[in-house]
mmCIF file of C-alpha atoms in Angstrom:
data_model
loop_
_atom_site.group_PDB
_atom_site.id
_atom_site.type_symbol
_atom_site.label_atom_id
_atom_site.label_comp_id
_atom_site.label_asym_id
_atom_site.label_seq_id
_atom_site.Cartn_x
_atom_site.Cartn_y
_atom_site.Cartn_z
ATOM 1 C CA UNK A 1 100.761 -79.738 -36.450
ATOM 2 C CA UNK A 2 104.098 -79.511 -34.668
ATOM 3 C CA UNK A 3 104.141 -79.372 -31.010
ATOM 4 C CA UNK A 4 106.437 -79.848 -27.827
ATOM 5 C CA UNK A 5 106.774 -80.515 -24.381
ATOM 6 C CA UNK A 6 106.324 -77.351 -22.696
ATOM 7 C CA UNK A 7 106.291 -76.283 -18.758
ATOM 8 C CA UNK A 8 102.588 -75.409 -17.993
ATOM 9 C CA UNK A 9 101.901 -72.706 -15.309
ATOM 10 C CA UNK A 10 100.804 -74.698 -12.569
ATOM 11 C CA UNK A 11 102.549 -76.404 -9.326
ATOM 12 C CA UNK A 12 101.964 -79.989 -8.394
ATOM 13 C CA UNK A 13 101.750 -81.640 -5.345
ATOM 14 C CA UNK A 14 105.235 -82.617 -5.120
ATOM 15 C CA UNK A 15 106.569 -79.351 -6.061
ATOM 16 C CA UNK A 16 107.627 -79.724 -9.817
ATOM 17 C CA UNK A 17 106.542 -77.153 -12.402
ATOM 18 C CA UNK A 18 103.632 -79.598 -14.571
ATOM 19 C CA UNK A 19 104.086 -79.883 -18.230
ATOM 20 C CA UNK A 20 101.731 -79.555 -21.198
ATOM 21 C CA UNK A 21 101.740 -79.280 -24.669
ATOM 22 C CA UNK A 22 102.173 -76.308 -26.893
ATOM 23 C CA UNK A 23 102.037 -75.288 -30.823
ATOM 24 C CA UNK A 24 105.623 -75.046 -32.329
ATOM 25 C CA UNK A 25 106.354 -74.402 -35.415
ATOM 26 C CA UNK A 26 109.206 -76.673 -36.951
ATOM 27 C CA UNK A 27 109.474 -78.762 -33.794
ATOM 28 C CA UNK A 28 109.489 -82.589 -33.647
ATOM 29 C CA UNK A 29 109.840 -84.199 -30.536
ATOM 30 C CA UNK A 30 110.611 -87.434 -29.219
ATOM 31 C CA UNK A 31 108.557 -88.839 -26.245
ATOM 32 C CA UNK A 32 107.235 -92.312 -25.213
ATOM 33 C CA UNK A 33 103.772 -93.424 -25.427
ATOM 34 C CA UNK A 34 102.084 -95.610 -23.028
ATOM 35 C CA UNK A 35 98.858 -97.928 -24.433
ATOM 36 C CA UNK A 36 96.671 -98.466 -21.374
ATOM 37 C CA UNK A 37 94.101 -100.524 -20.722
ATOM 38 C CA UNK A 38 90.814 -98.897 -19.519
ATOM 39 C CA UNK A 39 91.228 -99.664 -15.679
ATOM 40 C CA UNK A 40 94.603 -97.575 -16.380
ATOM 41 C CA UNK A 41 93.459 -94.802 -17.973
ATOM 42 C CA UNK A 42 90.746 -94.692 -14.552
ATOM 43 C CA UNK A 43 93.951 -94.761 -12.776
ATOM 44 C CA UNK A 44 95.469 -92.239 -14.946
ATOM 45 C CA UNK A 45 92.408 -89.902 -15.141
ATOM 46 C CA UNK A 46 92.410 -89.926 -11.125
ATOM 47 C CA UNK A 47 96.140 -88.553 -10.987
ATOM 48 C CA UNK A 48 95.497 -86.280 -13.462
ATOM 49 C CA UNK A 49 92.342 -84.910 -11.959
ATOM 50 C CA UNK A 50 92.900 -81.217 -11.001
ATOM 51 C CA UNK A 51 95.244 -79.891 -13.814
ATOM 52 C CA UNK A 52 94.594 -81.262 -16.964
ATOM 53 C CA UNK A 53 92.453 -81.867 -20.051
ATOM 54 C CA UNK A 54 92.220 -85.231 -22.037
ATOM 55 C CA UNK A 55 91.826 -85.257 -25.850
ATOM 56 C CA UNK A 56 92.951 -86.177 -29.257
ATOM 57 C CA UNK A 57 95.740 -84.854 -30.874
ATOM 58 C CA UNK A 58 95.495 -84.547 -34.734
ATOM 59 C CA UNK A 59 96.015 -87.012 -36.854
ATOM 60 C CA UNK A 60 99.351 -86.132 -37.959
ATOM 61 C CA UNK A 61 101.025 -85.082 -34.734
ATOM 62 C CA UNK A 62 102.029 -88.500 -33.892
ATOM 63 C CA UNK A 63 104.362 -90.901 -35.780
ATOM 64 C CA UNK A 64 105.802 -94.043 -34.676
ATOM 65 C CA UNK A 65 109.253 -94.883 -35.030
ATOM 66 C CA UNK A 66 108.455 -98.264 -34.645
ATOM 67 C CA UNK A 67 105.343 -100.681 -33.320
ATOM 68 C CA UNK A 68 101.694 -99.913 -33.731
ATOM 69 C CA UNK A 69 100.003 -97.068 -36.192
ATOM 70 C CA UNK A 70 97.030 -95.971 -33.827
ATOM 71 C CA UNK A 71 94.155 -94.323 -35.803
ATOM 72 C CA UNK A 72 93.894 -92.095 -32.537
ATOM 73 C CA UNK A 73 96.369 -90.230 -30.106
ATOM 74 C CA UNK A 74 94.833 -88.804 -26.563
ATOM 75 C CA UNK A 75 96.603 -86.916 -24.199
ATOM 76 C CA UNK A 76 96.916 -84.471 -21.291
ATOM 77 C CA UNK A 77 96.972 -80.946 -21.753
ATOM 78 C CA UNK A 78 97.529 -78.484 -18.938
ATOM 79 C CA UNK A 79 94.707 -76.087 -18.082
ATOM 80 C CA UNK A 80 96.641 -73.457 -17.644
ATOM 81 C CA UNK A 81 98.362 -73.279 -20.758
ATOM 82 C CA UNK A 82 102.044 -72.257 -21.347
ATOM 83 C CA UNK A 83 104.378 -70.610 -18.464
ATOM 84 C CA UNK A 84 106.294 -68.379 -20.209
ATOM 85 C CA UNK A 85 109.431 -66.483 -19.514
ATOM 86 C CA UNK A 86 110.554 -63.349 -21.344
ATOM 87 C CA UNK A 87 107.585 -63.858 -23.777
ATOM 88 C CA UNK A 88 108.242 -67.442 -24.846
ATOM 89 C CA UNK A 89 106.623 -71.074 -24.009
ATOM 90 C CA UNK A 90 109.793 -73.210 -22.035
ATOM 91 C CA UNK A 91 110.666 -76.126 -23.188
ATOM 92 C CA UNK A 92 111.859 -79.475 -21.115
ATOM 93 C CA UNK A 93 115.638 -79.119 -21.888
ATOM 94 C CA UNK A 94 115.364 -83.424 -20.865
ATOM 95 C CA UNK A 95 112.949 -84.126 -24.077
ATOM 96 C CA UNK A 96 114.390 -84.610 -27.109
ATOM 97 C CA UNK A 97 113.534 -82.303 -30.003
ATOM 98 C CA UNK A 98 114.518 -81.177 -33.452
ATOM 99 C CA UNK A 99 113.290 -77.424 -34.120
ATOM 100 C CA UNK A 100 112.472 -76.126 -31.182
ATOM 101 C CA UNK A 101 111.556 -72.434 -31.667
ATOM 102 C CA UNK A 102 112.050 -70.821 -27.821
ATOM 103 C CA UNK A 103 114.081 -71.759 -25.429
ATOM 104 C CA UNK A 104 114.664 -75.218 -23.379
ATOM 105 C CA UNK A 105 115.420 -75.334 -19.482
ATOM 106 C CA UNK A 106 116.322 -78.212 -17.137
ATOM 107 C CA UNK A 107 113.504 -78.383 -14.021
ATOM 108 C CA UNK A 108 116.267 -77.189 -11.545
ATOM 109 C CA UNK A 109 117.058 -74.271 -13.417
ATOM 110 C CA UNK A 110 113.385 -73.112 -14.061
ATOM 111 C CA UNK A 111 112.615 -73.554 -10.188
ATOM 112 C CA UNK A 112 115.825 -71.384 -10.130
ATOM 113 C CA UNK A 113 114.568 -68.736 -12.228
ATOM 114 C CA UNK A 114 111.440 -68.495 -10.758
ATOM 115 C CA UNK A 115 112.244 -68.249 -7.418
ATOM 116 C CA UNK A 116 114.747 -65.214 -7.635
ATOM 117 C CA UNK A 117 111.710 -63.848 -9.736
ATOM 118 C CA UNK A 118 108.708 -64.731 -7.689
ATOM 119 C CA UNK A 119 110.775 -65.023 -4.054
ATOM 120 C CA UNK A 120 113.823 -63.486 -3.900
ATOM 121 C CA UNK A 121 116.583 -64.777 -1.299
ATOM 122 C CA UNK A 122 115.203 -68.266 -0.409
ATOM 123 C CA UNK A 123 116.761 -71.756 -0.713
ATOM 124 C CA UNK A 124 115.331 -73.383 -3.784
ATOM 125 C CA UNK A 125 114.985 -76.752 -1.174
ATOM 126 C CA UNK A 126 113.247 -74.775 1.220
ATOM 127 C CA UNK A 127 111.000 -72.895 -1.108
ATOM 128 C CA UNK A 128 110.041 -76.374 -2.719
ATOM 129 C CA UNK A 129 109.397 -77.992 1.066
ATOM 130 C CA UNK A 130 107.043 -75.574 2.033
ATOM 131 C CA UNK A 131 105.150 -75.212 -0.875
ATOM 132 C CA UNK A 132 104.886 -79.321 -1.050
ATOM 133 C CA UNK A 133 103.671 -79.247 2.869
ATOM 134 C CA UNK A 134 101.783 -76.101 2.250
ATOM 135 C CA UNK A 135 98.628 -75.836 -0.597
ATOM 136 C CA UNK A 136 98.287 -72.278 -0.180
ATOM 137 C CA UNK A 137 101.952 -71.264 -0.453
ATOM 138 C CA UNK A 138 101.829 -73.610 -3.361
ATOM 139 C CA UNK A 139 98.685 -72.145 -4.740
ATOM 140 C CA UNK A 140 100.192 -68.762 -3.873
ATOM 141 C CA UNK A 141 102.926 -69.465 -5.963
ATOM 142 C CA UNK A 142 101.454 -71.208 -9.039
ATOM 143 C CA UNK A 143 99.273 -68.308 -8.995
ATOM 144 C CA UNK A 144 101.613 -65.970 -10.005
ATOM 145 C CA UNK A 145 103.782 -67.973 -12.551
ATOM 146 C CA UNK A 146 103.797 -65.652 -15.815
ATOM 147 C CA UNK A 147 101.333 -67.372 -17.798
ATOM 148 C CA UNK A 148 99.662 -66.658 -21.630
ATOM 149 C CA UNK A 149 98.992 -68.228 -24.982
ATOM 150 C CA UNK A 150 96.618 -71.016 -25.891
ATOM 151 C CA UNK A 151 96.243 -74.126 -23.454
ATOM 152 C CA UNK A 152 96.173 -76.564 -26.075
ATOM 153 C CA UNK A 153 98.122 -77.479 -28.764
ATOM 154 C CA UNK A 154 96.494 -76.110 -32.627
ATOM 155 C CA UNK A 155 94.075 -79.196 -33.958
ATOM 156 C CA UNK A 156 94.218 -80.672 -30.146
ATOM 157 C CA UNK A 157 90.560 -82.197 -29.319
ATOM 158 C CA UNK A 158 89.086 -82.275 -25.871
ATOM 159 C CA UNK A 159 87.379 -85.474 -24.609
ATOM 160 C CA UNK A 160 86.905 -84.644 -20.900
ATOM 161 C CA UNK A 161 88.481 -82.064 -18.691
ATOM 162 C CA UNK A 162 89.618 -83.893 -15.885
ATOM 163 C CA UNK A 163 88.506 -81.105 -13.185
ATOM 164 C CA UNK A 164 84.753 -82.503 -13.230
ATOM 165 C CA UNK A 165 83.663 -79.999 -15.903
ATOM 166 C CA UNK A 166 82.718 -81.960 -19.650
ATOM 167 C CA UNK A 167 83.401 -79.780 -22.303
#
């Protein structure tokens, strides 16, 4: 299974544009992983609570460049799947990545994007201040981020779907 780092369609708190994981065929990507004890994972799980999904990737989607082997990889997955712009998953132009089959973007310039789509003729600082100091602007606005295709990765596993519903 190849995947990468995509933008999900969903706002957070602090006015970023979330990321999750999405199918790509080719792509190899190059991202950190954190080993956490279980009192961190309670911590992570409680950050995480609203917009995401925790489960196992396949066996073969991760490979170490160097230190441990694990047996097991979880993650977060967004649950609401992909944004998409012009019919394609956007990638984190920041990430790393050999393969990648659509198109890669900087934060800055998908806040950019979206905002002359979804709110023409406002201040990207101003439209990112309100909708951090305002959950129903921001809810507004994640609500119409152009959305589609599956919200998990091909093979991807789900242990617990961190908005208090088990799956």
């Amino acid at each position: 299974m190849a995947t990468d780092v995509v933008f999900g369609a969903h706002v957070a708190r602090y006015g970023a544009i979330t990321s999750t994981l999405a199918s790509a065929d080719g792509c190899r990507v190059r991202v950190a992983a954190t080993w956490l004890t279980t009192a961190q994972l309670e911590l992570m799980h409680a950050t995480e609570r609203m917009n995401y999904t925790y489960g196992l990737l396949p066996d073969d989607a991760f490979r170490p460049e160097t230190g441990p082997d694990p047996d097991a990889v979880a993650v977060y997955v967004g649950n609401y799947g992909p944004l998409r712009l012009d019919g394609s998953a956007v990638a984190f132009a920041a990430i790393e990545a050999e393969g990648r089959p659509h198109p890669a973007l900087l934060q800055r310039d998908l806040q950019q994007r979206l905002l002359a789509d979804l709110a023409p003729g406002r201040s990207l600082p101003d439209a990112i201040l309100e909708r951090i100091e305002d959950a129903a602007i921001r809810k507004d606005f994640a609500a119409r981020l152009p959305r589609g295709g599956p919200a998990s990765p091909d093979g991807f596993r789900t242990i617990e779907r961190l908005d208090g519903r088990w799956a």
